[in-house]
XYZ file of N, CA and C in Angstrom:
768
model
N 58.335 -38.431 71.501
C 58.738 -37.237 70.760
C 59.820 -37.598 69.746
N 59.435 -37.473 68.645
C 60.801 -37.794 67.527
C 62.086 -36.399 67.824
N 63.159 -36.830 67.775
C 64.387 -36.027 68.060
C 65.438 -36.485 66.713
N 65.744 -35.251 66.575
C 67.538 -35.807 65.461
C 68.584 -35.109 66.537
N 69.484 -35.641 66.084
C 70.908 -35.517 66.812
C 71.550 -34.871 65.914
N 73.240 -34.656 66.673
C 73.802 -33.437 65.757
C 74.551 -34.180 64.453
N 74.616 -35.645 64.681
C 75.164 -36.050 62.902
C 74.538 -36.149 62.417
N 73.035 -36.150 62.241
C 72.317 -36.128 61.324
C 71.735 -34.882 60.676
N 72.440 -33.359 61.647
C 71.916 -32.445 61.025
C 73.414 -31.769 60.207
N 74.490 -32.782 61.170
C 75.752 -32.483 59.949
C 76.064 -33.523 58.807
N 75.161 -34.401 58.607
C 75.251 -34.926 57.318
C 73.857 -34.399 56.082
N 73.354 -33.640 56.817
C 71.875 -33.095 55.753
C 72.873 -32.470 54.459
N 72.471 -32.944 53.440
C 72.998 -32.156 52.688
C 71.743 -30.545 52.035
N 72.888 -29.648 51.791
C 72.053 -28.308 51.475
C 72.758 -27.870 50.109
N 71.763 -27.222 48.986
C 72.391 -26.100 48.542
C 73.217 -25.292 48.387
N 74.357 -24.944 48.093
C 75.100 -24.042 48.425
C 75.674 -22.664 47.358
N 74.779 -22.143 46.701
C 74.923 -20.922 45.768
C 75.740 -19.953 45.915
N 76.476 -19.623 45.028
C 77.409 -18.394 45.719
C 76.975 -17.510 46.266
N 77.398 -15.972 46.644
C 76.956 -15.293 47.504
C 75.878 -14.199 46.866
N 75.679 -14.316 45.348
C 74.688 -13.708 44.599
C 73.855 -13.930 44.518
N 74.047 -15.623 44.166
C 72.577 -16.358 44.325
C 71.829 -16.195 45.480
N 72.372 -16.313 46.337
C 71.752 -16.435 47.818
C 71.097 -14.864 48.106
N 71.475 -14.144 47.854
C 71.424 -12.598 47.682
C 69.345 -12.889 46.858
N 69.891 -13.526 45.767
C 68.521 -13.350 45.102
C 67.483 -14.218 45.597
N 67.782 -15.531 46.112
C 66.542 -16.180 46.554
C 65.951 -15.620 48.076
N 67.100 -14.883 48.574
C 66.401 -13.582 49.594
C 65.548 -13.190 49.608
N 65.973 -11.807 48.561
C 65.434 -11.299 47.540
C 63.902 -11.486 47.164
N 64.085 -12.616 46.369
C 62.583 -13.054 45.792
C 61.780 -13.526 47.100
N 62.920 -14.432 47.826
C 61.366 -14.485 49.287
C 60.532 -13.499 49.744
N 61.755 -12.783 49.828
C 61.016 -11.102 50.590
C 60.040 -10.810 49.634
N 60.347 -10.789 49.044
C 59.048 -9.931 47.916
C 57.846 -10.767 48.238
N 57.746 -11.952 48.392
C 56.612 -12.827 48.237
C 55.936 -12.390 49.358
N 57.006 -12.252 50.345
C 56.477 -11.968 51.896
C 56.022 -10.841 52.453
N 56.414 -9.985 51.036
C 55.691 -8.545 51.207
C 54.433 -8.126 50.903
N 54.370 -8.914 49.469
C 53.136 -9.278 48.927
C 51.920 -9.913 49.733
N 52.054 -10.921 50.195
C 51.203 -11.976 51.045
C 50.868 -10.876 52.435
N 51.883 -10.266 52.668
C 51.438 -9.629 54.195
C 50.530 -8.193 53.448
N 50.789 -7.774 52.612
C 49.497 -6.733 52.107
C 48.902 -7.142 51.736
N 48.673 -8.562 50.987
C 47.298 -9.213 51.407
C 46.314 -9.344 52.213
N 47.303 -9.944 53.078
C 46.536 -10.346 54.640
C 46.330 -8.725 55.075
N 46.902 -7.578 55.021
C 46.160 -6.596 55.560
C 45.248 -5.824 54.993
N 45.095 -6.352 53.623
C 43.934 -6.373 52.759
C 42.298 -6.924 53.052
N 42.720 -7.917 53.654
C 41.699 -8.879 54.133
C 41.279 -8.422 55.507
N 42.070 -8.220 56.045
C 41.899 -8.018 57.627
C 40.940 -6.556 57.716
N 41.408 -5.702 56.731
C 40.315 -4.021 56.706
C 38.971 -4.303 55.965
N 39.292 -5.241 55.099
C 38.337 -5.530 54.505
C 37.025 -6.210 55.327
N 37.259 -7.465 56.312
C 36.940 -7.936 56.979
C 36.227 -7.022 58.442
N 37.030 -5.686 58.967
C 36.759 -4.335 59.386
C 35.482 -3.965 58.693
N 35.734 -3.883 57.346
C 34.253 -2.982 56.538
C 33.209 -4.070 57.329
N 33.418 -5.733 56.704
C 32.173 -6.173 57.513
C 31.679 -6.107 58.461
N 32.710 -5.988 59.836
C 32.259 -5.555 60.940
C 31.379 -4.089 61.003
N 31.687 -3.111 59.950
C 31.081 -2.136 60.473
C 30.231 -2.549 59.952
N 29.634 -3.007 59.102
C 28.308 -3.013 58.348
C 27.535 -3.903 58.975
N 27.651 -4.589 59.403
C 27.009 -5.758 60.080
C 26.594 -5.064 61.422
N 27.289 -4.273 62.045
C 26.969 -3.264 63.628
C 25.929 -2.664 62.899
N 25.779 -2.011 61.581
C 25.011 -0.844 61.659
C 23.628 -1.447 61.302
N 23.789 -2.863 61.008
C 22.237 -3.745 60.749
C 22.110 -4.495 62.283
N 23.284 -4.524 62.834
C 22.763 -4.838 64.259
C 21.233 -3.643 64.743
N 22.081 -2.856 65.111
C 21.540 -1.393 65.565
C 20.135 -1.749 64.994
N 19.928 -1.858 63.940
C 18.577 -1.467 63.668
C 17.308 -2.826 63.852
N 18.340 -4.249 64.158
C 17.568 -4.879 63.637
C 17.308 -5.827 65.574
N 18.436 -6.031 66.049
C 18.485 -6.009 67.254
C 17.687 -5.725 68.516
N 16.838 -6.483 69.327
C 16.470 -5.829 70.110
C 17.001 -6.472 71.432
N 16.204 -8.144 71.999
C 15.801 -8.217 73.266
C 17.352 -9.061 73.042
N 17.766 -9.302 74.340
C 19.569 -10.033 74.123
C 19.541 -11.607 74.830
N 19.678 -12.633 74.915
C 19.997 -13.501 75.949
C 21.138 -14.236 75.961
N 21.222 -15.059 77.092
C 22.870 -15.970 76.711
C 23.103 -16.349 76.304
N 23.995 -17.177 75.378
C 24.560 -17.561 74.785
C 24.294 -19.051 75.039
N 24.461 -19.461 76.565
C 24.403 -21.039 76.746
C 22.969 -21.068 76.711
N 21.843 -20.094 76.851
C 20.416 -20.710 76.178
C 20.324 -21.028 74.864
N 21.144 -20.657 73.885
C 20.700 -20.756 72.646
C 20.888 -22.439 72.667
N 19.775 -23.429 71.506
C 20.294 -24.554 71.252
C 20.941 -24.842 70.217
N 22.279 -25.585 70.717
C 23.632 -26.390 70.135
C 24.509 -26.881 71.182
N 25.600 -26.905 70.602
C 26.454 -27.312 71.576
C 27.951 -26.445 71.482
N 28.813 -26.378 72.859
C 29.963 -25.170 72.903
C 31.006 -26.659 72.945
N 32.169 -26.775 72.388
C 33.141 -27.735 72.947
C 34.653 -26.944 72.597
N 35.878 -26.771 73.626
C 36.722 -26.605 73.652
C 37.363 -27.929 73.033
N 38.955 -27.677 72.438
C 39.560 -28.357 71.502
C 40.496 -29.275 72.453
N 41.070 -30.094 71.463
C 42.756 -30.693 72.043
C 43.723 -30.483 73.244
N 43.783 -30.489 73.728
C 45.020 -30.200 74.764
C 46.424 -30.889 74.006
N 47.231 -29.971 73.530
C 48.675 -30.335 73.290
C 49.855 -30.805 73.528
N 50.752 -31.490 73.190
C 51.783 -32.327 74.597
C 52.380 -32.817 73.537
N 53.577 -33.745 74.534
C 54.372 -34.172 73.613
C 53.765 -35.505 73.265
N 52.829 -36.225 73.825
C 52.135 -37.444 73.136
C 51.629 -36.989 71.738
N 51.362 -35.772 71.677
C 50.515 -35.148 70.219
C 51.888 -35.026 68.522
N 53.124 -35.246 69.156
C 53.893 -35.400 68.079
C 53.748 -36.167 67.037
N 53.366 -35.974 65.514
C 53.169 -36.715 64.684
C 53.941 -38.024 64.382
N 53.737 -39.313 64.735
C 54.100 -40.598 64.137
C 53.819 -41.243 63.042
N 52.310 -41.808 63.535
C 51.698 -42.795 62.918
C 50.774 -42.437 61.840
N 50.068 -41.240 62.901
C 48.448 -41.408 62.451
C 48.258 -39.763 62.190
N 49.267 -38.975 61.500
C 49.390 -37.288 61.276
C 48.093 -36.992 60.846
N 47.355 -35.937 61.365
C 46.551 -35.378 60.766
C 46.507 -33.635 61.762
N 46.271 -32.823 60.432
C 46.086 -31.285 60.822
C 44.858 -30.894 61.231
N 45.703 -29.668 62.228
C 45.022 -29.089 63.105
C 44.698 -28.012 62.788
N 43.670 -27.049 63.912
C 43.536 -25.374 63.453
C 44.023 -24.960 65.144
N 44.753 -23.449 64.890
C 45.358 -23.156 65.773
C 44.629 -22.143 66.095
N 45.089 -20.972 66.691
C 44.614 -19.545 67.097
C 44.801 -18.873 65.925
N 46.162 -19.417 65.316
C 46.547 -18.473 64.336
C 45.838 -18.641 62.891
N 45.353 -19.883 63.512
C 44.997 -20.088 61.915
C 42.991 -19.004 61.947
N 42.673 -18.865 62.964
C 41.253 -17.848 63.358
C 41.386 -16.927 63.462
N 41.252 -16.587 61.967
C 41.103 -14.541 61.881
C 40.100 -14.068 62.346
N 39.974 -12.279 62.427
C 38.632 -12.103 62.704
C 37.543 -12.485 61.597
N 36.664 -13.228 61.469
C 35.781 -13.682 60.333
C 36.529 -14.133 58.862
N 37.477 -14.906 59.281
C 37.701 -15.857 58.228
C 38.573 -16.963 58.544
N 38.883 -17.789 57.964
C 39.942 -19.193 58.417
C 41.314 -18.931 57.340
N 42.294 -18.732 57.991
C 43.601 -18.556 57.207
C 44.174 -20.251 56.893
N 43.899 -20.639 55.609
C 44.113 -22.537 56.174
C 45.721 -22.711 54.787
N 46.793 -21.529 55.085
C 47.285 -21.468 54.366
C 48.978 -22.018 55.510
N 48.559 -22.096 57.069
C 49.318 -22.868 57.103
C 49.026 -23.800 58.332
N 48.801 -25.209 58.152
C 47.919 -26.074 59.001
C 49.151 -27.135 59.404
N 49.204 -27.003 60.654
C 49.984 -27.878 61.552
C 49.363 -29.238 61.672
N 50.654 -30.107 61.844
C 49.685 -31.484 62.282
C 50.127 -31.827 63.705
N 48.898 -33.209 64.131
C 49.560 -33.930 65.081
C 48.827 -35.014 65.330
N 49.923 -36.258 65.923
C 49.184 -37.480 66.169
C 47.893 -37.403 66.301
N 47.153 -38.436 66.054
C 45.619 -38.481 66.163
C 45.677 -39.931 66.888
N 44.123 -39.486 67.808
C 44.014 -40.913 68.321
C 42.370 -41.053 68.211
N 42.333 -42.625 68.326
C 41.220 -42.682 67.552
C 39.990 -42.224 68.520
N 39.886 -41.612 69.099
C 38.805 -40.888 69.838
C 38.587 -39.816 69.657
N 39.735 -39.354 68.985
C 39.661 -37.589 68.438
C 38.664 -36.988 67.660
N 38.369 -38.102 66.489
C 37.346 -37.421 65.782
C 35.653 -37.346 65.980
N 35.381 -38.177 66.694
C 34.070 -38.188 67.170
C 34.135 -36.831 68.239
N 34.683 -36.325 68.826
C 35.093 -35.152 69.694
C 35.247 -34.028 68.958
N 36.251 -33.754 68.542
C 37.288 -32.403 67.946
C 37.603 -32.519 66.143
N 36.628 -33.040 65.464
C 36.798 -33.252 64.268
C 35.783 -32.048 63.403
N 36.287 -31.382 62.754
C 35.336 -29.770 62.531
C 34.597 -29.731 61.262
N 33.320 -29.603 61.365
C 32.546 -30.034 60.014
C 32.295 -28.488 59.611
N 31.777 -28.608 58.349
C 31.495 -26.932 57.856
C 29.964 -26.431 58.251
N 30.304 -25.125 58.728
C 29.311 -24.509 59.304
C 29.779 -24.182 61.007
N 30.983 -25.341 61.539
C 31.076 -24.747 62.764
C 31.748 -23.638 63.006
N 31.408 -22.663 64.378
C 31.794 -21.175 64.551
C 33.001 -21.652 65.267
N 34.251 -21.222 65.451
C 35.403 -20.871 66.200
C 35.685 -19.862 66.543
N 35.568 -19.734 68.131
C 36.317 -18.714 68.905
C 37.224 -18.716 69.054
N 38.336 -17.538 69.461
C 39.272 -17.643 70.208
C 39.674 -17.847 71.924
N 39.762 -18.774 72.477
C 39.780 -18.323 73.504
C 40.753 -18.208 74.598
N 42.018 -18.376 73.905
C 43.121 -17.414 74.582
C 44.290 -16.983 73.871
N 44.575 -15.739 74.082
C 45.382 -14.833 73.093
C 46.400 -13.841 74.038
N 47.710 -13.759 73.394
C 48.585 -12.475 74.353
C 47.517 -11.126 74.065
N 47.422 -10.936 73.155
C 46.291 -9.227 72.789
C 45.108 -9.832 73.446
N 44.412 -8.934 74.493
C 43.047 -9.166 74.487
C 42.295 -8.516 73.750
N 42.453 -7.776 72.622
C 41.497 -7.477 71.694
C 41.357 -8.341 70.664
N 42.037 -9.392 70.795
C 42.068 -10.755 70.206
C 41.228 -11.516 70.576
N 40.969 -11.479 71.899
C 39.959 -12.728 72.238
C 38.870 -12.865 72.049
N 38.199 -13.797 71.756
C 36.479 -14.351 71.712
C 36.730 -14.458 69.764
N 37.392 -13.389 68.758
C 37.280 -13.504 67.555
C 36.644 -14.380 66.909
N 36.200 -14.627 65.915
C 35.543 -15.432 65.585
C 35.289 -15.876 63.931
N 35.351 -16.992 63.629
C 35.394 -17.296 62.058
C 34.550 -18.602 61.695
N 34.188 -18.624 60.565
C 33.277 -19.820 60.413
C 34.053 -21.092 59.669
N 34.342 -22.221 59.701
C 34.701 -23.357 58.768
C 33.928 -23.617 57.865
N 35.069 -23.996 56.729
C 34.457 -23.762 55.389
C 34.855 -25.255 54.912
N 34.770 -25.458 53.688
C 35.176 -26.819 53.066
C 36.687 -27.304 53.170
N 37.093 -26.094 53.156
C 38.780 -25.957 53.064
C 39.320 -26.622 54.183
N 38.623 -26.564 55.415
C 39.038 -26.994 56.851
C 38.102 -27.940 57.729
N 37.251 -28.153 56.591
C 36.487 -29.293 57.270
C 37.008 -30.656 57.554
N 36.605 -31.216 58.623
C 37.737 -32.755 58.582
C 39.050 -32.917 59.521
N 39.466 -31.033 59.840
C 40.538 -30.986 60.427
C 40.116 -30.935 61.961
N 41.130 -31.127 63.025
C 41.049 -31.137 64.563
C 41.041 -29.615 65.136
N 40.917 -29.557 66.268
C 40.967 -27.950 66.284
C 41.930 -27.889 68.295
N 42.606 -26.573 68.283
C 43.244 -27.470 69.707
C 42.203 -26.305 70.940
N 42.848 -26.719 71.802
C 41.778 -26.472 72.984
C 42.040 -25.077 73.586
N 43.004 -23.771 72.868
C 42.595 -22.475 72.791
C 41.488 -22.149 71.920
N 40.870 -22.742 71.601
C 39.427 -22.697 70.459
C 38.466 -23.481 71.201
N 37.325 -22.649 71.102
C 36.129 -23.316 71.477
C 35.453 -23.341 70.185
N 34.434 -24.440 69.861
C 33.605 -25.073 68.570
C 32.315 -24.629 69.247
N 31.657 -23.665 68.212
C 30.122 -23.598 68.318
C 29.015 -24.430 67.398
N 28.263 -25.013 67.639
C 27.342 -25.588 66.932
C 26.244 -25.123 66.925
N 25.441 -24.861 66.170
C 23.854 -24.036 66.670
C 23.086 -25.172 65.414
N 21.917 -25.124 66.464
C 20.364 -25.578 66.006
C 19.772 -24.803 65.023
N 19.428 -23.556 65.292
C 18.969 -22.850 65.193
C 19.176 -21.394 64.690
N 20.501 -21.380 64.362
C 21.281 -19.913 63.916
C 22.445 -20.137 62.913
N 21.776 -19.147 61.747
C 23.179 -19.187 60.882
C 24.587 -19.185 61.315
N 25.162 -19.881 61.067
C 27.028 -19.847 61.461
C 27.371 -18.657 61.210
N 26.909 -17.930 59.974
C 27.825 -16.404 59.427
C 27.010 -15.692 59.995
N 25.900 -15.479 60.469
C 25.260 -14.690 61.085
C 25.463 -14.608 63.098
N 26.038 -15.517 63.350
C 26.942 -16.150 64.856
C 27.884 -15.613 64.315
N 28.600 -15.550 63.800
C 30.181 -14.781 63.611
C 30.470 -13.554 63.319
N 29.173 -12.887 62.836
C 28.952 -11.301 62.882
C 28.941 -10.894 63.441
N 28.111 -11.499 64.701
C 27.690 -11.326 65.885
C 28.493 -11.637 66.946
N 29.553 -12.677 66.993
C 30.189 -12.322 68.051
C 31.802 -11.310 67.656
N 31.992 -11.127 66.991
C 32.874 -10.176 66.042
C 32.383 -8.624 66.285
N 31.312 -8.288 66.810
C 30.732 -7.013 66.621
C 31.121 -6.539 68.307
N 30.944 -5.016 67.665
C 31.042 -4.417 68.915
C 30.511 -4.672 70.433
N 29.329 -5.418 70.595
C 28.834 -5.748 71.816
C 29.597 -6.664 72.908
N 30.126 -7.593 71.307
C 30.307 -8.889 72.494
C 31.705 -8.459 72.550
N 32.835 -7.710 71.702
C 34.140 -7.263 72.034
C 34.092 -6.396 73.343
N 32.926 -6.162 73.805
C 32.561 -5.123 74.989
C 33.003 -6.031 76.339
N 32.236 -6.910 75.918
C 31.662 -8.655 76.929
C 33.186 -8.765 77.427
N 33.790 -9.128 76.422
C 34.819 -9.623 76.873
C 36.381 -8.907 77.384
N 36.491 -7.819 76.904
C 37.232 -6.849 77.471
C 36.957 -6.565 78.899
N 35.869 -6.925 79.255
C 35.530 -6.459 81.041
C 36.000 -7.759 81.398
N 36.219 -9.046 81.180
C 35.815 -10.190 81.654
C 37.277 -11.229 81.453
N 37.782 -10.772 80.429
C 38.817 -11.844 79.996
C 40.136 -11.649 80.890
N 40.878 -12.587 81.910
C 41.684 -12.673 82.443
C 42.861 -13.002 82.181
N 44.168 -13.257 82.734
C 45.569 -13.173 82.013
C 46.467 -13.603 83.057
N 47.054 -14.739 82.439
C 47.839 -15.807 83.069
C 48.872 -15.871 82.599
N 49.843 -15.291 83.182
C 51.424 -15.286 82.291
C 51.442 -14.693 81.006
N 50.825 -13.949 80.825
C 50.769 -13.226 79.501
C 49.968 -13.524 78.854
N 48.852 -14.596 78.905
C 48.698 -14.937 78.035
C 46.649 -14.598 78.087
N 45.737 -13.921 78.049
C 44.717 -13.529 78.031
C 43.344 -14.792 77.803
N 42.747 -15.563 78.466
C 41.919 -16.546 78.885
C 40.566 -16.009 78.936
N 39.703 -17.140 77.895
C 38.229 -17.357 78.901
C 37.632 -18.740 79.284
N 36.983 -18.632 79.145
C 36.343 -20.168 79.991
C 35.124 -20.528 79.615
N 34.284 -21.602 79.201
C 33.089 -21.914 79.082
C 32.226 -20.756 79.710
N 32.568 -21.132 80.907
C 31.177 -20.357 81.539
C 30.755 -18.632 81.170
N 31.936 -18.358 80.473
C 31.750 -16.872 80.246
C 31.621 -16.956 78.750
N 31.633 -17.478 78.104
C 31.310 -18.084 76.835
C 29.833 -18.247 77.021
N 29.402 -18.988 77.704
C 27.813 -19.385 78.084
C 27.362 -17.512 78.311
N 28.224 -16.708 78.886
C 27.322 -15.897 78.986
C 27.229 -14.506 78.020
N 27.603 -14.809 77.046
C 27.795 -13.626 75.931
C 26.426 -13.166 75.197
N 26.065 -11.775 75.370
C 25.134 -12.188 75.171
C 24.375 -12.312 73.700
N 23.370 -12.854 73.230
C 23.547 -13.354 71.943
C 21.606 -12.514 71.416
N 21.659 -12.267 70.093
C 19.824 -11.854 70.165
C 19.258 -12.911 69.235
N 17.971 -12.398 69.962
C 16.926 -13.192 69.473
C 16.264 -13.043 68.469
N 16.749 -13.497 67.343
C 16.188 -12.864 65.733
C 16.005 -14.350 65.196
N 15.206 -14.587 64.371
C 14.065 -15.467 63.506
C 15.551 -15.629 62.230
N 15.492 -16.836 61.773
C 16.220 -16.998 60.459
C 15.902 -16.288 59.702
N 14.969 -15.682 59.597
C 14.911 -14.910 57.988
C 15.252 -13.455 58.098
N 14.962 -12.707 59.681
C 16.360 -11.668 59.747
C 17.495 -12.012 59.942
N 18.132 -13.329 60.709
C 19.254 -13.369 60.405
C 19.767 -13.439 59.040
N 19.242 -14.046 57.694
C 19.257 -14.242 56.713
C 19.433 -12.993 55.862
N 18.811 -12.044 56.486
C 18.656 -10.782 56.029
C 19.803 -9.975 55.999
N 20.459 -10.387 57.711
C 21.597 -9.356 57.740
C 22.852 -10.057 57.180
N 22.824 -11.034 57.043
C 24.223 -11.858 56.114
C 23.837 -11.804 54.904
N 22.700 -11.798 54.539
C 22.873 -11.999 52.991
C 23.359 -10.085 52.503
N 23.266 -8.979 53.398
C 23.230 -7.834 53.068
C 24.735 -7.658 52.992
N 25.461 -8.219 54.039
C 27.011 -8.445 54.203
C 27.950 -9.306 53.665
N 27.244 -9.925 52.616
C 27.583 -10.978 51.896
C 28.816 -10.371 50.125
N 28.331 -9.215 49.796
C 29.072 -9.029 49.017
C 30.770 -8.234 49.774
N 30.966 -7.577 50.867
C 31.770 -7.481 51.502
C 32.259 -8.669 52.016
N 31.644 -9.932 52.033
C 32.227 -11.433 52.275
C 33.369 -11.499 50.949
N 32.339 -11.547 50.282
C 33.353 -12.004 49.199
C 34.262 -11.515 48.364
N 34.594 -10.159 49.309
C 35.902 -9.431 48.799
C 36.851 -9.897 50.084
N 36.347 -10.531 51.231
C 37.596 -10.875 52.429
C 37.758 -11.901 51.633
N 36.678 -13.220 50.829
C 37.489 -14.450 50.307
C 38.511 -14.192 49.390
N 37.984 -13.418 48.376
C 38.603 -12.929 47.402
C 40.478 -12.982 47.750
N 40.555 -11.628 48.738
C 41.833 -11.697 49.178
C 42.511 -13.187 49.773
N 41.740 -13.849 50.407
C 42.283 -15.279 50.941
C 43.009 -15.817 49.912
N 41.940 -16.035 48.969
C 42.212 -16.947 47.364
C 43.514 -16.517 46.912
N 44.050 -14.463 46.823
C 45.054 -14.607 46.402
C 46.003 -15.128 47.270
N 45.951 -14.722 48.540
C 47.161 -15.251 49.285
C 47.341 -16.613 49.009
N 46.081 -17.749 48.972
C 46.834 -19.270 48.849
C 47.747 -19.409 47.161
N 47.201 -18.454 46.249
C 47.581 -18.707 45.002
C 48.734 -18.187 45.080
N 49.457 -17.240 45.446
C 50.613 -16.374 45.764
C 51.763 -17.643 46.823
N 51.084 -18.011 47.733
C 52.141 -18.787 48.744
C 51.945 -20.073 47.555
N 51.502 -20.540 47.289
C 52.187 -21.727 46.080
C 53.463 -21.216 45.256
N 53.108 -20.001 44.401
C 54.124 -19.575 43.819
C 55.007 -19.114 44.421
N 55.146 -19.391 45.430
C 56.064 -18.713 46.409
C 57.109 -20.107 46.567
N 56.173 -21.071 47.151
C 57.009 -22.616 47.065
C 57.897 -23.306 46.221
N 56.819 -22.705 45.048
C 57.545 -22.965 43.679
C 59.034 -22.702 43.380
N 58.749 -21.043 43.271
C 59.907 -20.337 43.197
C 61.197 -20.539 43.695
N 60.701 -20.245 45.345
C 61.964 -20.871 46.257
C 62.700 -21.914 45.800
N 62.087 -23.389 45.828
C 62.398 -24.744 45.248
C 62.990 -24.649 44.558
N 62.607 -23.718 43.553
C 63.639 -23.866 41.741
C 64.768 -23.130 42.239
N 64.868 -21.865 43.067
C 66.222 -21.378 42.603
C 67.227 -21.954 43.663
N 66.685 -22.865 44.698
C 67.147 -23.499 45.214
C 68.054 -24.780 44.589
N 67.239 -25.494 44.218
C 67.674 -26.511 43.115
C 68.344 -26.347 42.051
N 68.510 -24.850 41.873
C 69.970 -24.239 40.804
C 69.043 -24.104 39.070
């Protein structure tokens, strides 16, 4: 575990602006931080519309249901975390809980940690894979679900996330689907809580239940939900363009 001691955090040198300045680079943070968070709750209702719309092509299009561990691919839980995982040598970023919205990837702030060389043949996340959540303090949090995109491909993922892979089923059409009212049903009866903290497990993962629709209705119901997609990216895009200028900003009035 890398550690600093206390002379090295009393020789850091800092900034020191009078009491106006400091007043304003406040100031301007807050604003950024006001901005970015009505973003993100921009995205998040927005992301809501898809859910409803996507239920109401469930409904119609939906019939016979089965498990989840019949479908073919593969389910793999992530990383286990520790203090061996402290970045040294070999840093590379991760995806957290936080970083798995409901139906989208927030990759605006990506943690790292040591890598070892077995990691990536395991826990290394290509685009197209689905991420669950699978443990959260809210249990209306759990199971959530988002797809990896280019932005986060390449990165590790830790082991409150389970990785879906499918053979056979669109990724955005798997993330509609477990995002929708049925399977938030699934798991509200089922998900357990360990010190606060709300758990599932493979095996109840294996049993969610999932339908049996042909690619070209799945195709059907994402491509119908697809322009409500791209008003949740939309909002993403501003937030990463906004937290740059945000970096920016800070930096300069920092630096006088």
């Amino acid at each position: 575990m890398v550690k600093i001691n206390a002379s090295l955090v009393e020789a850091l040198r800092i900034p020191l602006p009078d009491i106006e300045g400091q007043r304003r680079i406040v100031a301007a943070h807050a604003a950024f931080e006001r901005r970015i968070g009505a973003l993100q709750n921009q995205a998040d209702k927005r992301a809501a519309l898809l859910s409803g719309l996507a239920e109401s092509l469930f409904k119609q299009r939906v019939g016979q249901l089965v498990e989840l561990g019949s479908v073919p691919g593969e389910r793999q839980s992530g990383l286990t975390l520790g203090a061996h995982r402290a970045p040294r040598h070999n840093a590379v970023g991760y995806l957290r809980v936080a970083n798995v919205r409901k139906g989208w990837i927030d990759a605006d702030d990506i943690a790292v940690l040591e890598s070892q060389e077995r990691d990536r043949p395991r826990y290394e996340l290509a685009k197209g894979d689905v991420l669950v959540v699978e443990g959260h303090a809210n249990p209306e949090q759990i199971g959530r679900a988002a797809v990896v995109d280019e932005s986060v491909s390449g990165l590790l993922y830790q082991n409150h996330l389970f990785r879906l892979r499918f053979d056979d089923v669109i990724p955005d059409f798997a993330a509609l689907w477990l995002n929708a009212s049925v399977v938030r049903s699934y798991w509200r009866t089922r998900c357990t809580t360990s010190s606060g903290l709300y758990t599932i497990n493979s095996k109840l993962l294996a049993g969610v239940p999932f339908p049996q629709l042909g690619l070209e209705e799945q195709r059907q119901i994402t491509e119908a939900c697809r322009v409500t997609s791209r008003s949740v990216e939309s909002a993403k895009q501003q937030i990463r363009k906004i937290r740059m200028l945000q970096d920016s900003a800070v930096e300069d009035m920092l630096a006088g």
